[in-house]
PDB file of C-alpha atoms and ligand atoms in Angstrom:
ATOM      1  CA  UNK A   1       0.000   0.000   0.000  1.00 81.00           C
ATOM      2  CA  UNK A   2       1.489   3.359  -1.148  1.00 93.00           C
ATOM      3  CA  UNK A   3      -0.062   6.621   0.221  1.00 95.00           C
ATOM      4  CA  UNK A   4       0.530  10.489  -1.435  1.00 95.00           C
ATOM      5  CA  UNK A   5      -1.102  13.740  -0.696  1.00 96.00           C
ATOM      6  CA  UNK A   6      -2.307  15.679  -3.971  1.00 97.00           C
ATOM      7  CA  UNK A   7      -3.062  19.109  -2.217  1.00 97.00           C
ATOM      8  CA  UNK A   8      -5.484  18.364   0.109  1.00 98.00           C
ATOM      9  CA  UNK A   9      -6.252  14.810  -1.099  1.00 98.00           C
ATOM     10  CA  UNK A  10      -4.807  12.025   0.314  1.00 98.00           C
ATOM     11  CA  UNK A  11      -4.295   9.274  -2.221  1.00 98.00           C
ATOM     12  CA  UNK A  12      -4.217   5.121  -1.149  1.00 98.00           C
ATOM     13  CA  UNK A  13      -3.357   2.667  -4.030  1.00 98.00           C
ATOM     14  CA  UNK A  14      -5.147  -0.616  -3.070  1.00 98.00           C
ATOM     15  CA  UNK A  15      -4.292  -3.511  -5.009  1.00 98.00           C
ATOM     16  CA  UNK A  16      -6.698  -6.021  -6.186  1.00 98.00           C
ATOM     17  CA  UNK A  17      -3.588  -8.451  -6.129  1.00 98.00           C
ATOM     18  CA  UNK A  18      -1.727 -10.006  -9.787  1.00 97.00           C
ATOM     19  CA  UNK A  19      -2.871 -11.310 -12.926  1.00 95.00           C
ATOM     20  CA  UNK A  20      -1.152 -12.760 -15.389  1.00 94.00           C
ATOM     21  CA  UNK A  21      -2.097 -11.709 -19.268  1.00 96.00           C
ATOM     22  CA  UNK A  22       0.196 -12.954 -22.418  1.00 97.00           C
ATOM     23  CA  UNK A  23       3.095 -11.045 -22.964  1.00 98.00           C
ATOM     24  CA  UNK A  24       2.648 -10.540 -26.874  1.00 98.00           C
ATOM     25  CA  UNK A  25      -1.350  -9.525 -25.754  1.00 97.00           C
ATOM     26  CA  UNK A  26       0.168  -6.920 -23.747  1.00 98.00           C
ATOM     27  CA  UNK A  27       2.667  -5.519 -25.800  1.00 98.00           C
ATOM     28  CA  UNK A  28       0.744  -5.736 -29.268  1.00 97.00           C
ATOM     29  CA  UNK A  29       3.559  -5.135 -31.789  1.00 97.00           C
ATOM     30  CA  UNK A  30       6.342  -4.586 -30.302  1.00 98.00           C
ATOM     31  CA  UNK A  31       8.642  -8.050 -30.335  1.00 98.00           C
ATOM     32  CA  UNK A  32       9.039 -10.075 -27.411  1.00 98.00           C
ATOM     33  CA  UNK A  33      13.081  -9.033 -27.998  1.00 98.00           C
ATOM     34  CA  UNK A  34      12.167  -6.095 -27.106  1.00 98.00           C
ATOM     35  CA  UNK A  35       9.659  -6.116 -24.167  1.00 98.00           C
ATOM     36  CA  UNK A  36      11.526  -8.722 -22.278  1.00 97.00           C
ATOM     37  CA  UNK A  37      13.713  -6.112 -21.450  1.00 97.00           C
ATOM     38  CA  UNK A  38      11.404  -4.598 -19.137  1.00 97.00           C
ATOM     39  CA  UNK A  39      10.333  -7.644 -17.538  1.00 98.00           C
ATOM     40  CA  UNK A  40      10.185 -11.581 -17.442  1.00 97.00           C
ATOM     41  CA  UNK A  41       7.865 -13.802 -19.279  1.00 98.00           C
ATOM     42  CA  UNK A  42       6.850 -17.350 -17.457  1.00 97.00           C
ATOM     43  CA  UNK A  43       7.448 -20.655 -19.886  1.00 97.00           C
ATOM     44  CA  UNK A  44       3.979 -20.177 -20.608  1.00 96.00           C
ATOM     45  CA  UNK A  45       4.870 -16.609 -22.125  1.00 97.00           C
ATOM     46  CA  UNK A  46       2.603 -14.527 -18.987  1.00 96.00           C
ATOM     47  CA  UNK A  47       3.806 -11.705 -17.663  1.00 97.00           C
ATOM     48  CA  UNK A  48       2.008 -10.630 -14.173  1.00 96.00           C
ATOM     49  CA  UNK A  49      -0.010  -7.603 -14.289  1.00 97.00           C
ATOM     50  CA  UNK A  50      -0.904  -5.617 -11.091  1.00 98.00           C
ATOM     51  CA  UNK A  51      -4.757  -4.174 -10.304  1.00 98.00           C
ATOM     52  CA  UNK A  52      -4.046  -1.033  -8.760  1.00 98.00           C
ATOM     53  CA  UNK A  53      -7.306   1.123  -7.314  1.00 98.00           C
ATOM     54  CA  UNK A  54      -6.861   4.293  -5.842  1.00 98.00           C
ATOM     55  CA  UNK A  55      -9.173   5.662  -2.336  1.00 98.00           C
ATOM     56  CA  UNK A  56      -9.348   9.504  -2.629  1.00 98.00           C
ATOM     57  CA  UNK A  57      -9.940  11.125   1.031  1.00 98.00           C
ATOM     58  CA  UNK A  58     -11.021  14.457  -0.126  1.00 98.00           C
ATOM     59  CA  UNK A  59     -12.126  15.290   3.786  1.00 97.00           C
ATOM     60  CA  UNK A  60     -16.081  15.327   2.439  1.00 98.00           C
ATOM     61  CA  UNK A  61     -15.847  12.301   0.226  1.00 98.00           C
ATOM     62  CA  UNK A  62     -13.991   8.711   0.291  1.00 98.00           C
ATOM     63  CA  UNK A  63     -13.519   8.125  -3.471  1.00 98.00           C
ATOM     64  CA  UNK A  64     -12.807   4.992  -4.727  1.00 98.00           C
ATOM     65  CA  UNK A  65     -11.415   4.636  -8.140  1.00 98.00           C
ATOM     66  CA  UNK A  66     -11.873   1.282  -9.956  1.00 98.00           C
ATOM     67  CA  UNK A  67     -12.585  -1.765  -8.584  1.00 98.00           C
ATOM     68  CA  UNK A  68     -10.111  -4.766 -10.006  1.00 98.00           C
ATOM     69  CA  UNK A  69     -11.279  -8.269 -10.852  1.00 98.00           C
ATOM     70  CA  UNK A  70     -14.223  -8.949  -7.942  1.00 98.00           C
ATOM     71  CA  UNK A  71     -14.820 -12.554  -6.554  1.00 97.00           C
ATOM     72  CA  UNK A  72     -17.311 -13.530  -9.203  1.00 97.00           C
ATOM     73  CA  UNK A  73     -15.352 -14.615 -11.874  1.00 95.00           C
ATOM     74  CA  UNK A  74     -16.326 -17.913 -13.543  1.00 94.00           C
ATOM     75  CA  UNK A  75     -14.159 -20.790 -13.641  1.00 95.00           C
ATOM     76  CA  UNK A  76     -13.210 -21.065 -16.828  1.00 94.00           C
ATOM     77  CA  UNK A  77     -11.768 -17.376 -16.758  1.00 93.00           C
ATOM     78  CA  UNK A  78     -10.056 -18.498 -13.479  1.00 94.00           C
ATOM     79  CA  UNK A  79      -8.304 -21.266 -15.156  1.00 92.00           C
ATOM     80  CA  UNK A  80      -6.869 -18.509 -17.316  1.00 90.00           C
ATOM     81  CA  UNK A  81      -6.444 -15.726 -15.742  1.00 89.00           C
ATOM     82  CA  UNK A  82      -6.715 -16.755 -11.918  1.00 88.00           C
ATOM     83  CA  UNK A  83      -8.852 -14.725  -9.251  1.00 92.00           C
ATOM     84  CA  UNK A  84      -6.307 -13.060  -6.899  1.00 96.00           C
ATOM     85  CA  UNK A  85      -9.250 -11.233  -4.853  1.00 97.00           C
ATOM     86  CA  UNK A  86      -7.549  -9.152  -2.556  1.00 98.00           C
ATOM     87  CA  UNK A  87      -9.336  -5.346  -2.726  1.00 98.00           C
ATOM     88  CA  UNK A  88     -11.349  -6.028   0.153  1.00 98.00           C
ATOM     89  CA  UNK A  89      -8.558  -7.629   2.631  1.00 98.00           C
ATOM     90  CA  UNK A  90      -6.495  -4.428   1.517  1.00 98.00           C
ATOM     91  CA  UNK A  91      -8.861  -1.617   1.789  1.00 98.00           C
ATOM     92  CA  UNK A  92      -9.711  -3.381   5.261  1.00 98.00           C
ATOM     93  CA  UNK A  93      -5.679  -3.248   6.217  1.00 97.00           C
ATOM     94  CA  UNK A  94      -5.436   0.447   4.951  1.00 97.00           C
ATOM     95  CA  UNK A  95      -8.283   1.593   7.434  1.00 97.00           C
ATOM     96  CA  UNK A  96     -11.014   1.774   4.567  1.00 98.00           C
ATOM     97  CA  UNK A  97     -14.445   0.517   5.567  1.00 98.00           C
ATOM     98  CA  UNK A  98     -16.913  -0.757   2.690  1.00 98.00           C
ATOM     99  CA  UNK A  99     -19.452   2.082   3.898  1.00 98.00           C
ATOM    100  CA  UNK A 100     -16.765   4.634   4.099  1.00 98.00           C
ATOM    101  CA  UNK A 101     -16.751   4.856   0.207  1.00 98.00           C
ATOM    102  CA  UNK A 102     -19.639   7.019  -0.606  1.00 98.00           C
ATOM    103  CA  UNK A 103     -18.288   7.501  -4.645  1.00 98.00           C
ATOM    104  CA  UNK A 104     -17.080   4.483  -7.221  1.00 99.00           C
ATOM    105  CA  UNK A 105     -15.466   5.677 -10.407  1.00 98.00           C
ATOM    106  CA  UNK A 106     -15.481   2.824 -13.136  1.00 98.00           C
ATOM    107  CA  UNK A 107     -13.211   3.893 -16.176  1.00 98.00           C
ATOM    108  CA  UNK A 108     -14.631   1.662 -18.452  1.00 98.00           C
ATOM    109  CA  UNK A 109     -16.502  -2.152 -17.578  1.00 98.00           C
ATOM    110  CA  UNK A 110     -13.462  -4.801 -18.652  1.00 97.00           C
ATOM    111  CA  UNK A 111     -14.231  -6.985 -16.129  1.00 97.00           C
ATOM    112  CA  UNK A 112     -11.466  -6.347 -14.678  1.00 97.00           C
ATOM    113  CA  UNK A 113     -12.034  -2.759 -13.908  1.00 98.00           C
ATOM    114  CA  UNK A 114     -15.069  -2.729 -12.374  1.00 98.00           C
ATOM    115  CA  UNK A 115     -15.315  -7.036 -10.551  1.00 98.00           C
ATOM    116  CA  UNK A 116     -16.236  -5.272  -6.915  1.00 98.00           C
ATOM    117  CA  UNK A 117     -18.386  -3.640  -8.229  1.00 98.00           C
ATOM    118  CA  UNK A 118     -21.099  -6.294  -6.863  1.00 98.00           C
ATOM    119  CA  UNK A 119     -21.064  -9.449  -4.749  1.00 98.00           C
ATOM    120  CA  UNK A 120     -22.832 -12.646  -4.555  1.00 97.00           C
ATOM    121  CA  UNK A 121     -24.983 -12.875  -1.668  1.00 95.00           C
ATOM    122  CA  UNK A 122     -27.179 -15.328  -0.460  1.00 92.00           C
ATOM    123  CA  UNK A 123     -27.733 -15.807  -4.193  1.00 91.00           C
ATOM    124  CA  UNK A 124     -28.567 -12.697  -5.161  1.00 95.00           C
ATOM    125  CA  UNK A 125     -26.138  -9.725  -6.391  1.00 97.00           C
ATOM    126  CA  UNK A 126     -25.619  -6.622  -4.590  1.00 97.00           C
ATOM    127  CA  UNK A 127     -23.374  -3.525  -4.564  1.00 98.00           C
ATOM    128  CA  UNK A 128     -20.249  -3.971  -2.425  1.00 98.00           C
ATOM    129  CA  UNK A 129     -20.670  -0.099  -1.222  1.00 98.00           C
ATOM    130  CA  UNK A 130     -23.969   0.350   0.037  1.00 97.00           C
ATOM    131  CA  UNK A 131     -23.249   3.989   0.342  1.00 97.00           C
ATOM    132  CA  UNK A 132     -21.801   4.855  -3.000  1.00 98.00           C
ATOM    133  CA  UNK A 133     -23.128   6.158  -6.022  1.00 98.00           C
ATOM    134  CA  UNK A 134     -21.375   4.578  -8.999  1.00 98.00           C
ATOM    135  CA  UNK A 135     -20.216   6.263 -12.422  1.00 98.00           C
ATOM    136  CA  UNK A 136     -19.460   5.340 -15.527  1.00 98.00           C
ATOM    137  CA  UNK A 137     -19.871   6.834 -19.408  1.00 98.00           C
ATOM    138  CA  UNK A 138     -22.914   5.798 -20.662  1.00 98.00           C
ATOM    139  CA  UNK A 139     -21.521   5.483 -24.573  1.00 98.00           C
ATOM    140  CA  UNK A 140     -19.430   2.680 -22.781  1.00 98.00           C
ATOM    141  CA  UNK A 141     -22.395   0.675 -20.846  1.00 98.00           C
ATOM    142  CA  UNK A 142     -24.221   0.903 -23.949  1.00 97.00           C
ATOM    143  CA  UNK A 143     -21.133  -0.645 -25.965  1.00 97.00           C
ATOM    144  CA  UNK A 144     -21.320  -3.464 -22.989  1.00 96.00           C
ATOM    145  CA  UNK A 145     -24.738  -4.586 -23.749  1.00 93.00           C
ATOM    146  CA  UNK A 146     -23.585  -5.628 -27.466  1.00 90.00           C
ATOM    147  CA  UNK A 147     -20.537  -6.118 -27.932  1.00 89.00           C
ATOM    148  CA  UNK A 148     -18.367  -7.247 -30.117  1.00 89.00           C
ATOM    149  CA  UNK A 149     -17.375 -11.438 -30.587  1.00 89.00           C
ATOM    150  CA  UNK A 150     -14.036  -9.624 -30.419  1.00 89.00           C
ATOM    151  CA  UNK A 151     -14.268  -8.785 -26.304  1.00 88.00           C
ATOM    152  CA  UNK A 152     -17.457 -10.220 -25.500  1.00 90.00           C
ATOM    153  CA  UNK A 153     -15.603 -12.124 -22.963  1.00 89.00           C
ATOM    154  CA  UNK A 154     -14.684  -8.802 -21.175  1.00 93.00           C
ATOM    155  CA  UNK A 155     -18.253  -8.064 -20.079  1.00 96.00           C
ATOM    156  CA  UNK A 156     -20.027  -9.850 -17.423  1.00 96.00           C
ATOM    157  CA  UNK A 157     -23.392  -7.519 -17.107  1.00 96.00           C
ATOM    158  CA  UNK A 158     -23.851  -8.417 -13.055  1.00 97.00           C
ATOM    159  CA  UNK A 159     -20.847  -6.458 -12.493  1.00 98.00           C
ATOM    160  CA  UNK A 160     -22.806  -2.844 -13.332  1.00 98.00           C
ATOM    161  CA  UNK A 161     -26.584  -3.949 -14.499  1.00 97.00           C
ATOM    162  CA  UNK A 162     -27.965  -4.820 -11.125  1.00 97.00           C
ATOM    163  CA  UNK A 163     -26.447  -1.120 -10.030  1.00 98.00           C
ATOM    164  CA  UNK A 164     -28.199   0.431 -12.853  1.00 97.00           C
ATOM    165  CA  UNK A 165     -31.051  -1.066 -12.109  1.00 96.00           C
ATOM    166  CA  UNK A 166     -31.312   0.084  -8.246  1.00 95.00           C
ATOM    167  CA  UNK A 167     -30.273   3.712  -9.799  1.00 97.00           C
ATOM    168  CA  UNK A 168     -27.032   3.398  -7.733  1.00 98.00           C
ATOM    169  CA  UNK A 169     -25.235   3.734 -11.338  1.00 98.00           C
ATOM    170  CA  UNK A 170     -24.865   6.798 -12.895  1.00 98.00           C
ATOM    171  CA  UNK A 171     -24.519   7.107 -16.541  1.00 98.00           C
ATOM    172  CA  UNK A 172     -22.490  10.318 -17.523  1.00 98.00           C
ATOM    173  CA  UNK A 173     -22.197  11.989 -21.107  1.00 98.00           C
ATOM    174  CA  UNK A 174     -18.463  12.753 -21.907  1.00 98.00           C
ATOM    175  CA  UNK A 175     -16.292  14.720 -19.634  1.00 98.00           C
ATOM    176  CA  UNK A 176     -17.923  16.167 -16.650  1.00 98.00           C
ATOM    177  CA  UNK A 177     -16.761  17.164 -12.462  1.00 98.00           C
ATOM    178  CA  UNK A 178     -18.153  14.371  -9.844  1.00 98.00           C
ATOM    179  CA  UNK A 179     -17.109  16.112  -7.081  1.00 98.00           C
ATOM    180  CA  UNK A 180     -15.266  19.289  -6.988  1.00 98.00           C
ATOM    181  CA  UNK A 181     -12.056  18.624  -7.793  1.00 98.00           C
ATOM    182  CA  UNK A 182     -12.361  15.000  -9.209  1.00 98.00           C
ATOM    183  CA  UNK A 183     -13.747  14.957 -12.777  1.00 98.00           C
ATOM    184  CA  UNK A 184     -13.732  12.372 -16.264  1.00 98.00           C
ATOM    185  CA  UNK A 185     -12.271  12.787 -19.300  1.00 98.00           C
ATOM    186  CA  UNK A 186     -12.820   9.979 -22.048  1.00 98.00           C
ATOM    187  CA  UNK A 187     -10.248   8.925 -23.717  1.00 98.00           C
ATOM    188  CA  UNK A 188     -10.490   7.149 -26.625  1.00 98.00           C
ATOM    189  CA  UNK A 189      -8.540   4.166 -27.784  1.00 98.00           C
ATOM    190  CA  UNK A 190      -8.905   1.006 -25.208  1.00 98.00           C
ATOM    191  CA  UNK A 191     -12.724   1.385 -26.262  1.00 97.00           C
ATOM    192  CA  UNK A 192     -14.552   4.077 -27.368  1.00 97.00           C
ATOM    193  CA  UNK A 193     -16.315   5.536 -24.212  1.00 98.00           C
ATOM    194  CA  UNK A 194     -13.129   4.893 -21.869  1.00 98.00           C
ATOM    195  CA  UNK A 195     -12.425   7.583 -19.350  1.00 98.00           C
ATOM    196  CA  UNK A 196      -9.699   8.824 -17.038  1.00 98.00           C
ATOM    197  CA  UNK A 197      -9.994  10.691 -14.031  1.00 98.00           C
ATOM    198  CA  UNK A 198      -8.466  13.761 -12.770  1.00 98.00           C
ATOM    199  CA  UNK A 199      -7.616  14.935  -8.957  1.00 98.00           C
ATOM    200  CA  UNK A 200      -6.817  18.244  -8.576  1.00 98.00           C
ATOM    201  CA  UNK A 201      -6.298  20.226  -5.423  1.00 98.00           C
ATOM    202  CA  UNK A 202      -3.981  22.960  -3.846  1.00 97.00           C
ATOM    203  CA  UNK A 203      -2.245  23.421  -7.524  1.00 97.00           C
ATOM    204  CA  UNK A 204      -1.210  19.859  -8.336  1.00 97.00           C
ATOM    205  CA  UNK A 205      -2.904  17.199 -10.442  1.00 98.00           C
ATOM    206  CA  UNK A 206      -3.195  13.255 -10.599  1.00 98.00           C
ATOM    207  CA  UNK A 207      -4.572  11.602 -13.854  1.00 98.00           C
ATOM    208  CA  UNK A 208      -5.675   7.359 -13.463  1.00 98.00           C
ATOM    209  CA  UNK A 209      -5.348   6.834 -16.900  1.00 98.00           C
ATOM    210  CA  UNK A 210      -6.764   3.524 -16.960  1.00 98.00           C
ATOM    211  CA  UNK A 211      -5.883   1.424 -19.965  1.00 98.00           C
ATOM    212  CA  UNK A 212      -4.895   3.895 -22.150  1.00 98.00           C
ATOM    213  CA  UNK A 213      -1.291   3.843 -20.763  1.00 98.00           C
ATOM    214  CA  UNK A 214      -1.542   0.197 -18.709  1.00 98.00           C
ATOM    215  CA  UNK A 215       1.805   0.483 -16.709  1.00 98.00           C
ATOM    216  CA  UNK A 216       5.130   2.061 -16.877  1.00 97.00           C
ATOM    217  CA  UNK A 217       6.647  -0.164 -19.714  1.00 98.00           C
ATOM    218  CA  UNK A 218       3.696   1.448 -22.225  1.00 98.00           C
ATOM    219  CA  UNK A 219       4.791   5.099 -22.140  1.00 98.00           C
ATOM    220  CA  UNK A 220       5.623   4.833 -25.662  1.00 97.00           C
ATOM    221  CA  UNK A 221       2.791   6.390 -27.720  1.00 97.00           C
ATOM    222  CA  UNK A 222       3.490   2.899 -30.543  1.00 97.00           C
ATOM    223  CA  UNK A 223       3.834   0.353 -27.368  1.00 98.00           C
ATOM    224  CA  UNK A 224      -0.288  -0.140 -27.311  1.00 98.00           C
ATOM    225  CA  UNK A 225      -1.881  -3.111 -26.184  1.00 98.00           C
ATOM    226  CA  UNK A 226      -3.245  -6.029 -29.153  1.00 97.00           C
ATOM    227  CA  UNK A 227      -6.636  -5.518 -26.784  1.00 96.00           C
ATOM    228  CA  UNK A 228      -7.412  -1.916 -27.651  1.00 97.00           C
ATOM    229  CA  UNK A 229     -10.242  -1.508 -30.037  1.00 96.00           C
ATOM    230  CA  UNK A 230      -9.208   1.113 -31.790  1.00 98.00           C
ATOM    231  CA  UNK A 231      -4.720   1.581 -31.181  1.00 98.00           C
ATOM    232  CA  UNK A 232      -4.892   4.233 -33.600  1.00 98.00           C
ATOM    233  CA  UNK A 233      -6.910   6.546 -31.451  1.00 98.00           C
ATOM    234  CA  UNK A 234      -4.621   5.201 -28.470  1.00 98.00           C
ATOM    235  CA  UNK A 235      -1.914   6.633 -29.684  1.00 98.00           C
ATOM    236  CA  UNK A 236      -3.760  10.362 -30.567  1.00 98.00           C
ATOM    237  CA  UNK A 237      -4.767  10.255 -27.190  1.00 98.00           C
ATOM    238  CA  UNK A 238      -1.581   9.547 -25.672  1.00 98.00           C
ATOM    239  CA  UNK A 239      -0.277  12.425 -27.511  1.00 98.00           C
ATOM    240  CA  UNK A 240      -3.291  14.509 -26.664  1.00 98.00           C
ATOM    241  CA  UNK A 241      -2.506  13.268 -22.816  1.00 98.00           C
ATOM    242  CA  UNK A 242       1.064  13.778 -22.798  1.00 98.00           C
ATOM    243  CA  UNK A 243       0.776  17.443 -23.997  1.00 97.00           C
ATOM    244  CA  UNK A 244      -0.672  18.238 -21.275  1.00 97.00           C
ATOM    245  CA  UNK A 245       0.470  16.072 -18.695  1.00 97.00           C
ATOM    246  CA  UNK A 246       4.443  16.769 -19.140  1.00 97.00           C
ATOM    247  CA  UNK A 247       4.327  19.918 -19.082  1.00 96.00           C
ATOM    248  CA  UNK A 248       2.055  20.207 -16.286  1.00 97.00           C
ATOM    249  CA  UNK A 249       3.387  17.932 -13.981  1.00 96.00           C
ATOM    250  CA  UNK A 250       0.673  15.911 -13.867  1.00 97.00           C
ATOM    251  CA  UNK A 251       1.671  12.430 -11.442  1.00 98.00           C
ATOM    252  CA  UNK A 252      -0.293   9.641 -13.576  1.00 98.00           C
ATOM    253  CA  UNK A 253      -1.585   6.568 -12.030  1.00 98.00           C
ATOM    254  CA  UNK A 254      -1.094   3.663 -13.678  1.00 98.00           C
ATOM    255  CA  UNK A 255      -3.776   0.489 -13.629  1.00 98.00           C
ATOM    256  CA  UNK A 256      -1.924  -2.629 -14.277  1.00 98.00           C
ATOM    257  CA  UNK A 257       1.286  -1.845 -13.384  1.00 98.00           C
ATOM    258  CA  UNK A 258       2.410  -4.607 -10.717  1.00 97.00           C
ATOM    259  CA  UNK A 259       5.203  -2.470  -9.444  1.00 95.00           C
ATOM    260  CA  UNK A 260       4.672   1.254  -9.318  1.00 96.00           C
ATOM    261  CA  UNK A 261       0.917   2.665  -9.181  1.00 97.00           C
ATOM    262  CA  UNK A 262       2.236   6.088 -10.257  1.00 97.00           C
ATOM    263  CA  UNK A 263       4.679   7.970 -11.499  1.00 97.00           C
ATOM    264  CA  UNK A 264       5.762  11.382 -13.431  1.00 97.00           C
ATOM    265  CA  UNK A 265       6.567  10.606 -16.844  1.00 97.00           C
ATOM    266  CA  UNK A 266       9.065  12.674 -18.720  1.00 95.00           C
ATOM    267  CA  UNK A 267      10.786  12.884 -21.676  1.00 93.00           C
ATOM    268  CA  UNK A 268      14.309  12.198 -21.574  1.00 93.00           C
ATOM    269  CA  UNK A 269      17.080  14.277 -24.109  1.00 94.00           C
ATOM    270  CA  UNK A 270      17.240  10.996 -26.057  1.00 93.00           C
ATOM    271  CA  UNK A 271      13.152  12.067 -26.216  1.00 90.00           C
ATOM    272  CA  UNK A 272      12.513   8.372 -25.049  1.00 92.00           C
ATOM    273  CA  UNK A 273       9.433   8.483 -21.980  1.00 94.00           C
ATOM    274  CA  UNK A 274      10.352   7.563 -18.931  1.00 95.00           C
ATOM    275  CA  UNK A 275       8.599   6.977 -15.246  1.00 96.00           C
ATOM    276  CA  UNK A 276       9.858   9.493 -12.770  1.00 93.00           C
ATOM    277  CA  UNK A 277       9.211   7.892  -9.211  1.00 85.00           C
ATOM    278  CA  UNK A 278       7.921  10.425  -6.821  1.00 76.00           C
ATOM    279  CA  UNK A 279       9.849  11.634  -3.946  1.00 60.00           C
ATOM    280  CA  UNK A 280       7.118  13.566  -1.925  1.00 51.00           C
ATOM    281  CA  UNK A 281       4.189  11.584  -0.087  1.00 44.00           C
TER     282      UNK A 281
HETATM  283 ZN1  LIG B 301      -7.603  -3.426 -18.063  1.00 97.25          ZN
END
């Protein structure tokens, strides 16, 4: 568990525990001779991938930012991805009560984004935070409903539809604040209707930027997953988030990095982009 302060936010990454995805599915095109440089395959060619949520104290609001790969999963996605199932244990050790989270940010509904979402319970499915209201883009639960053969597997509808139902989901429409100082921003590229989210307080600014930059070994804007639906627009938004983000100082938050949750990333002279590990927190 690694804690920061953004301003007046205190930031928790909470880790759902590893997963373990194929190394070329990872890295797209960019050869194994290449990748392996930044870290280890298995003989079975996996490379482990970490599930990194984020609590938010704002002082009003206990924020929780994605919610990893949930309990639910069915067996044959166990087999191959394995159900690590830790979120709960660790949001208990870091002082984080399941009614303390009154917010749930979802940045898109891979199942492995939003799995605690929902338990199983006496068997029926209900939210994990009572309290919370949950958001996600609407363009992207829509996109759930029927999707593609492509990444059909990826949605598993008792993750968000029992929320919508009970009106604890929220749908939003493209970039918007949730709270003050914590707001969206889609990004396009991973899907369509994928969004990050911002922190800002006391002049300094976090980004989670989800899938569109996984962990610290995709800072490249050509090192994009084979999973993205559209790696073209990964790469404009990237660019679009980089501009920004450098210059500004902006610490981003990585989601399946198993090692660092967040870093700065800079460009060195060489103009390669690199993770800058904080110092401050
Ligand atoms: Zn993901």
């Amino acid at each position: 568990m690694q804690r920061l302060q953004v301003g007046n936010f205190e930031l928790t990454a909470i880790s759902d525990g590893l997963y373990h995805l194929d190394g070329g599915a990872f890295f797209g095109v960019v050869p194994k001779s290449l990748w392996q440089k930044k870290v280890a395959a298995d003989e079975h060619n996996l490379v482990p991938v970490g599930l990194n949520s984020i609590v938010v104290r704002t002082g009003e609001h206990t924020v929780l930012i994605e919610t990893g790969i949930g309990n639910k999963l069915p067996e044959r996605l166990v087999k191959i991805y394995g159900q690590p199932a830790k979120l709960l244990d660790h949001l208990a050790g870091a002082g984080v009560s399941l009614e303390d989270i009154d917010i749930v940010i979802n940045t898109h509904l891979h199942f492995d984004h939003c799995g605690w979402n929902t338990i199983r319970q006496g068997g029926k499915v209900v939210p994990t935070f009572p309290r919370a209201k949950y958001y996600v883009q609407e363009g992207e639960w829509q996109y759930g409903r029927r999707p593609s053969e492509r990444d059909a597997i990826s949605y598993m509808s008792e993750n968000y539809d029992p929320l919508i139902a009970s009106g604890q989901m929220q749908l939003l429409h493209g970039d918007q604040e949730i709270i003050p100082g914590i707001s969206v921003k889609v990004f396009p590229g991973h899907t369509r209707h994928m969004q990050a989210v911002i922190i800002r307080s006391g002049g300094q600014t976090a980004c989670y930027i989800s899938d569109l930059i996984p962990t610290s070994w995709h800072l490249e804007v050509t090192w994009v997953m084979s999973f993205d639906l559209f790696p073209l627009e990964t790469m404009e938004s990237r660019k679009q988030y980089y501009a920004q983000a450098i210059p500004q100082k902006w610490l981003t938050m990585f989601t399946h990095d198993p090692n660092l949750p967040w870093a700065y990333v800079e460009k060195d002279e060489r103009g390669k982009m690199v993770a800058k590990q904080t110092t401050y927190g």
